[in-house]
XYZ file of C-alpha atoms in Angstrom:
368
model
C 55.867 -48.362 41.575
C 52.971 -50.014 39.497
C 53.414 -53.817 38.703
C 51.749 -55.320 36.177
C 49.434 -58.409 37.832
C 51.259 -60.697 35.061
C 54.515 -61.840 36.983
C 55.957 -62.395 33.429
C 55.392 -58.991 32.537
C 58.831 -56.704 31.197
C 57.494 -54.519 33.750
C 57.471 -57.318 36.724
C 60.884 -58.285 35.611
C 62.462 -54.834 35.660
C 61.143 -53.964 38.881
C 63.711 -54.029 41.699
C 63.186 -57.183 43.576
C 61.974 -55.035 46.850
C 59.453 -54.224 44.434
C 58.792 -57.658 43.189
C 58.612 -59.272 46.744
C 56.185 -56.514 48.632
C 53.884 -57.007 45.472
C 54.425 -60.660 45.908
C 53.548 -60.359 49.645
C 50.504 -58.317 48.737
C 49.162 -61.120 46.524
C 49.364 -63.913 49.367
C 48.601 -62.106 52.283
C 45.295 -61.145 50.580
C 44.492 -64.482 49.307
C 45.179 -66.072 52.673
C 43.283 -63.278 54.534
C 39.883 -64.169 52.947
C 37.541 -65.356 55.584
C 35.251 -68.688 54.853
C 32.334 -66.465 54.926
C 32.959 -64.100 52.278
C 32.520 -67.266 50.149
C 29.482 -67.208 48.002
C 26.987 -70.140 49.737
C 25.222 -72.506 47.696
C 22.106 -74.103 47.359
C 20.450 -77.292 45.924
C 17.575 -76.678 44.054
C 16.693 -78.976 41.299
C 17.011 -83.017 41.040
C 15.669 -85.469 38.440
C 16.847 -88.958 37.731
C 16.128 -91.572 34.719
C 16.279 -95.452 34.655
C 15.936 -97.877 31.663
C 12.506 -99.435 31.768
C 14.252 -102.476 30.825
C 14.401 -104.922 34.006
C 16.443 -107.815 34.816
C 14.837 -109.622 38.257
C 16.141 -112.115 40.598
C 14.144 -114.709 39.103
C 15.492 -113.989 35.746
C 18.820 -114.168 36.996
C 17.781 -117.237 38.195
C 17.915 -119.072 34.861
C 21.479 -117.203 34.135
C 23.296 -118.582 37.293
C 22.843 -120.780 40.219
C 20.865 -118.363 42.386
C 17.101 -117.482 43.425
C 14.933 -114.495 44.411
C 15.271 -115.419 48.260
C 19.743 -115.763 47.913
C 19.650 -112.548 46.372
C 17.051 -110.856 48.562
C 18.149 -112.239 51.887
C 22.091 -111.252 51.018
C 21.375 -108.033 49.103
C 17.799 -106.497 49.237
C 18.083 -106.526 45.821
C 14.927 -107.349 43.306
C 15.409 -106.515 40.557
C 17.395 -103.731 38.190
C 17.112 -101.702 35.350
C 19.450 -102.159 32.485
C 20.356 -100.464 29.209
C 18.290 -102.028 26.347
C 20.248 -101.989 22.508
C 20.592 -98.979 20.795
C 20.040 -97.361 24.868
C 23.043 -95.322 26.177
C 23.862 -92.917 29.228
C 23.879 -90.245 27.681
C 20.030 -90.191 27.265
C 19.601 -91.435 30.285
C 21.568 -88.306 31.609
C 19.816 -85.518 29.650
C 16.410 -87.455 30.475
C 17.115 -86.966 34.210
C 19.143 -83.216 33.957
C 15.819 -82.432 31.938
C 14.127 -82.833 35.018
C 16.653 -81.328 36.890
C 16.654 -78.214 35.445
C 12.379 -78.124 35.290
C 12.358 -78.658 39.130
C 15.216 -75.423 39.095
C 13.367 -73.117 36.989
C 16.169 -72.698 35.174
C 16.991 -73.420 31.406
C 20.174 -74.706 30.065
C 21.377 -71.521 28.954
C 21.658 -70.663 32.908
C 24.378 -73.657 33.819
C 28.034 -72.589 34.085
C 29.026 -76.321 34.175
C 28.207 -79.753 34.210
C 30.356 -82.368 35.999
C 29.483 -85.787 35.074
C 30.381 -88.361 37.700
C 30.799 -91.471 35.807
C 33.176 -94.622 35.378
C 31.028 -96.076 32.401
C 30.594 -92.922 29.795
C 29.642 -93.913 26.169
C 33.106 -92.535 24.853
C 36.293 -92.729 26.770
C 37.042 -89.538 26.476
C 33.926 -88.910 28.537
C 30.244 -88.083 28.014
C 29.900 -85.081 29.670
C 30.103 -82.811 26.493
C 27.141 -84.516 25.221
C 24.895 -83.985 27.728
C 25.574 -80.905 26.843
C 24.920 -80.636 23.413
C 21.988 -82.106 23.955
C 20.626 -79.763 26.551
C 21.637 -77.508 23.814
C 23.753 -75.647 27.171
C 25.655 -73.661 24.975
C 28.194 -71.718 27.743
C 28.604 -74.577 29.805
C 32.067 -76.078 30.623
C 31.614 -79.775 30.777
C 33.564 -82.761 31.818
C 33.228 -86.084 33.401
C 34.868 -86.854 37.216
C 35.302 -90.711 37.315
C 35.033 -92.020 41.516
C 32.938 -94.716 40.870
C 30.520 -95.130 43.432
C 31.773 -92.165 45.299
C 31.801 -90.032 42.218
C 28.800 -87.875 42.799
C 29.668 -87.200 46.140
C 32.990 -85.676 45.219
C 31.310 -84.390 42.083
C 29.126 -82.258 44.060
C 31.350 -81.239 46.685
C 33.842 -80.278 43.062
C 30.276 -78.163 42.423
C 30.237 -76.152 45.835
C 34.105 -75.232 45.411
C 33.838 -73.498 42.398
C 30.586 -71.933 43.615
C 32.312 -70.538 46.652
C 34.664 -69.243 44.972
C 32.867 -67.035 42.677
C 33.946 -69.124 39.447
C 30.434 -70.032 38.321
C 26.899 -69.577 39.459
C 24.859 -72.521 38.172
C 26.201 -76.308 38.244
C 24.723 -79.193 36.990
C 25.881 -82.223 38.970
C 25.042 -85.515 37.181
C 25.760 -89.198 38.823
C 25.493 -91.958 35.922
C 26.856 -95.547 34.980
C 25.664 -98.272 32.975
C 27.990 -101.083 34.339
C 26.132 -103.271 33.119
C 28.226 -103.269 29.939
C 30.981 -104.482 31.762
C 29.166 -107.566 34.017
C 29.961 -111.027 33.476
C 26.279 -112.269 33.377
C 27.575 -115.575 34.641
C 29.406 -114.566 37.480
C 26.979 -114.939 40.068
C 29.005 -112.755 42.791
C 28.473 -109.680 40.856
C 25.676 -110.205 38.608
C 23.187 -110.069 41.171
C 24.211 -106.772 42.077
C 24.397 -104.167 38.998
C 22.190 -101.951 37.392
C 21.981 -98.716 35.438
C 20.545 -95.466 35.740
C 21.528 -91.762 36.408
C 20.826 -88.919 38.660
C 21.148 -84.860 38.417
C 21.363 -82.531 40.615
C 21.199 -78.708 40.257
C 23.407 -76.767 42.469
C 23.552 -72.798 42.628
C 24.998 -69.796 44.254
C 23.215 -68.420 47.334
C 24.777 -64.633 48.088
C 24.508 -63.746 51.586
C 23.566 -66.726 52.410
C 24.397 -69.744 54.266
C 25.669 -72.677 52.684
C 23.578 -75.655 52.532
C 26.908 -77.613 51.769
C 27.378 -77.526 55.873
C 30.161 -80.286 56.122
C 32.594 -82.971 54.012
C 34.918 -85.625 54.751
C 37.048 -87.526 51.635
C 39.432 -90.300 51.586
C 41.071 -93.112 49.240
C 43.506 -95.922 49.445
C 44.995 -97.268 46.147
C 45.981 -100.093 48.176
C 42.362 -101.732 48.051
C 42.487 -101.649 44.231
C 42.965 -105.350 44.182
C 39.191 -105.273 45.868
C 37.088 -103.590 43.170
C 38.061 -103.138 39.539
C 37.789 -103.196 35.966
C 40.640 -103.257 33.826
C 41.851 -102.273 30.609
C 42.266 -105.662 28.376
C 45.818 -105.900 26.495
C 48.865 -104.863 27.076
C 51.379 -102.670 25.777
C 53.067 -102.854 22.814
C 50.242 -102.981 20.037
C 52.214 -100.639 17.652
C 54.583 -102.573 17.160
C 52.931 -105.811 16.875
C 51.416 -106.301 13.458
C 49.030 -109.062 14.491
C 47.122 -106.895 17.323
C 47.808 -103.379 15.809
C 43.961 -103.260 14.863
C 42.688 -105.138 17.535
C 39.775 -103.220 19.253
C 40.564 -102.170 22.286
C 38.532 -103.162 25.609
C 38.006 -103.215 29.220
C 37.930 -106.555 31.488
C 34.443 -107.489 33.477
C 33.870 -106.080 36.523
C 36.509 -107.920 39.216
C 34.961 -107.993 43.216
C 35.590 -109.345 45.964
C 32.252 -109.130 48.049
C 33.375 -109.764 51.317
C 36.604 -107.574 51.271
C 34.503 -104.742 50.224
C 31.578 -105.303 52.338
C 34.352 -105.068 55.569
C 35.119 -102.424 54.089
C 32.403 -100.303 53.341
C 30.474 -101.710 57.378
C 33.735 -99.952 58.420
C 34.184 -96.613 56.372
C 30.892 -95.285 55.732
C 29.773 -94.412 59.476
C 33.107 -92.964 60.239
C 33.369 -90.952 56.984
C 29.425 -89.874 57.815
C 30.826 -89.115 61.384
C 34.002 -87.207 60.106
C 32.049 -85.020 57.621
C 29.410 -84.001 60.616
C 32.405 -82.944 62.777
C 33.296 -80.458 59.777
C 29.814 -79.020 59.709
C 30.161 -78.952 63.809
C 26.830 -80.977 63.561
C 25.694 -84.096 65.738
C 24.001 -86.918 64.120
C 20.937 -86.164 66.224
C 20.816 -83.092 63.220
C 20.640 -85.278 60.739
C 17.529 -85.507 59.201
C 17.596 -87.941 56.256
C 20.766 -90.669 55.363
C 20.967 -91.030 51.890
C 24.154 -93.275 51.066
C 25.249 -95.250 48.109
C 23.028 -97.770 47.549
C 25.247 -100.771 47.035
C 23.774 -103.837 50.109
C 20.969 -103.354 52.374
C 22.961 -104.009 55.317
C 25.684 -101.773 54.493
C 23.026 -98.970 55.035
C 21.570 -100.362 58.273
C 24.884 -100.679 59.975
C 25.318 -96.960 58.782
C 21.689 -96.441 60.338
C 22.539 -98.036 63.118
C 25.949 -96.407 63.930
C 24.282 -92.886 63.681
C 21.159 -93.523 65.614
C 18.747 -93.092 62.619
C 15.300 -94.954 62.671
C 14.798 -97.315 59.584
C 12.149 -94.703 58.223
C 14.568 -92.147 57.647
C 16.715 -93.748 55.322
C 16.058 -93.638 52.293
C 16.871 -96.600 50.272
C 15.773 -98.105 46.780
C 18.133 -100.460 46.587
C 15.135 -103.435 45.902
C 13.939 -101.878 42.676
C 17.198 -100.602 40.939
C 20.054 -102.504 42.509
C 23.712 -100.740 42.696
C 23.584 -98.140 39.951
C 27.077 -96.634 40.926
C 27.267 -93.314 40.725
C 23.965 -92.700 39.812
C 22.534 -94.387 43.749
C 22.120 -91.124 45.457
C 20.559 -88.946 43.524
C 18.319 -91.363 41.858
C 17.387 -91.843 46.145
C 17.649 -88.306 46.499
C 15.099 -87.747 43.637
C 12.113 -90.108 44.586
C 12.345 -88.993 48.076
C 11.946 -85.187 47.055
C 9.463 -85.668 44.509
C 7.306 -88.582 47.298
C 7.720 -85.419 49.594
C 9.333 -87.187 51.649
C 12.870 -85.065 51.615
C 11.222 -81.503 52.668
C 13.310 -78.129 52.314
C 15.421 -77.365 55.298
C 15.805 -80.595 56.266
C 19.164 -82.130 56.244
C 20.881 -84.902 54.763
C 23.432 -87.092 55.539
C 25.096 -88.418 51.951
C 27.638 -91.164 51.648
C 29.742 -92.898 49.086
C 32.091 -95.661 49.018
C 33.635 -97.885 46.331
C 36.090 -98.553 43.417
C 39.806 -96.844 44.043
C 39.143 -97.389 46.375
C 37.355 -94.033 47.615
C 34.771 -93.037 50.217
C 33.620 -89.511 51.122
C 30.134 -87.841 52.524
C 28.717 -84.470 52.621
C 25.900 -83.005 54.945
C 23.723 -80.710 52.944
C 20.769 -78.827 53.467
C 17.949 -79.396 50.973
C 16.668 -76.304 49.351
């Protein structure tokens, strides 16, 4: 008897249910039955990254808080940062650096399927990732933002390769931005010192009979360590009915941290979640090629180094120039390492991020 493939079809529900459950059957066992490698692979094959060119350094800091170029340095590896300038926003810093993206893909924005912005910091609340759109002028793209914090590109990307292997869409643009420092206490010298802005793209696509260069993944959060790393909405409820606050404008607390909770934290996580997403790609660490993790302290990434066996040289770190840019770290890395030619195709990468949610997840990929 023919079904119709809508189970709320008159024809589904006048079928006798022998009917209804072999067709039922039929529809499982084949989705169950398809093998990993009938998935469509992907590749990476485009990044580009922007940065204000206005720059906050230590020593300016210096004359905000009590603090000096070698504090900063010795605790951080932190010089200096980039930071939005008035009238600046992330939105232009994300089309600057998909711009480049896309000209390093030899593709134009009519090719992308999707964008996925990875943000916590978007110039609208109800996210930013439709503008980088319209201003790519990427007229079929589906586009929405994917808030991790500092893990957001990460799991951004790894959102990318899913609906890539599945045959959804064939182009992806993956872009990792925040301007947080919109939401810094300038006078809180525990976080001050550490913030910058920027953003990151990356252009993913399919690769038909083809391995996947996404060759392993590992993801994890715990709400519990909230209390570590936040930023809060200001107010409460109630503002209907309160005539006093009913037009109050809205806002979000500063940035809350506590530096050494999430330092313990992160020294802990990021090797393991490094070491848990090589295990998936059934890859040692003596594979690995490049680390290119969040960059958030200096020593965070050498005890990651260190824990995998990696040689200073082959980590890739900028944290001295632009500071913790959130979800724009890796692939703002990723991009001056490509374009130094330092990051060559084939070789692989070990990515990591870890922060706000608190969340922490890596992916091995292969470049090109």
């Amino acid at each position: 008897m023919l079904l119709s493939r809508t189970y709320n079809s008159q024809a589904f529900r006048s079928a006798p249910v022998r009917h209804r459950q072999k067709y039922l059957h039929s529809c499982r066992s084949t989705t169950m039955a398809t093998p990993v490698s009938a998935l469509t692979g992907c590749k990476l094959i485009g990044v580009g990254s922007c940065a204000p060119e206005n720059t906050l350094t230590n020593d300016d800091l210096a004359k905000l808080v009590d603090t000096n170029d070698e504090w900063i340095t010795t605790r951080t590896g932190i010089k200096r940062r980039h930071v939005l300038s008035k009238g600046e926003t992330l939105g232009q810093l994300a089309h600057k650096a998909s711009v480049k993206a896309l000209d390093m893909a030899k593709l134009a924005p009519e090719d992308i399927d999707l964008i996925l912005l990875a943000t916590s910091s978007p110039d609208d609340m109800f996210g930013s990732a439709c503008q980088i759109q319209a201003a790519l002028g990427a007229k079929k793209a589906v586009a929405f933002d994917l808030t991790a914090a500092c893990s957001g590109f990460v799991l951004a990307l790894i959102t990318a390769s899913q609906f890539i292997r599945a045959g959804t869409f064939k182009n992806v643009l993956v872009v990792g931005g925040d301007a947080l420092s919109r939401v810094v206490d300038w006078k809180d010298r525990s976080t001050c010192i550490l913030f910058g802005d920027g953003c990151g793209a990356v252009v993913v696509t399919a690769n038909p009979g083809q391995p996947c260069s996404l060759l392993g993944m590992a993801m994890h959060s715990d709400g519990n360590g909230h209390k570590h790393l936040n930023c809060t909405f200001k107010g409460e409820g109630g503002k209907a009915k309160d005539l006093e606050t009913a037009s109050e404008v809205a806002a979000y607390n500063n940035i809350h941290m506590s530096g050494q909770d999430v330092f313990k934290f992160a020294v802990k996580s990021v090797p393991q979640v490094i070491e848990s997403a090589l295990e998936n790609a059934g890859m040692t660490k003596e594979q690995v090629d490049w680390l290119v993790m969040h960059q958030a302290n200096q020593r965070i990434l050498n005890a990651a180094a260190d824990r995998l066996g990696l040689p200073a040289d082959r980590v890739v770190s900028n944290l001295s120039e632009y500071g913790n840019t959130s979800a724009a770290s890796i692939p703002l890395a990723l991009d001056e390492a490509v374009r130094q030619g330092s990051i060559k195709p084939g070789d692989v990468i070990a990515m990591a991020g870890f922060g706000a949610g608190l969340t922490w997840a890596s992916v091995i990929v292969r470049w090109g």
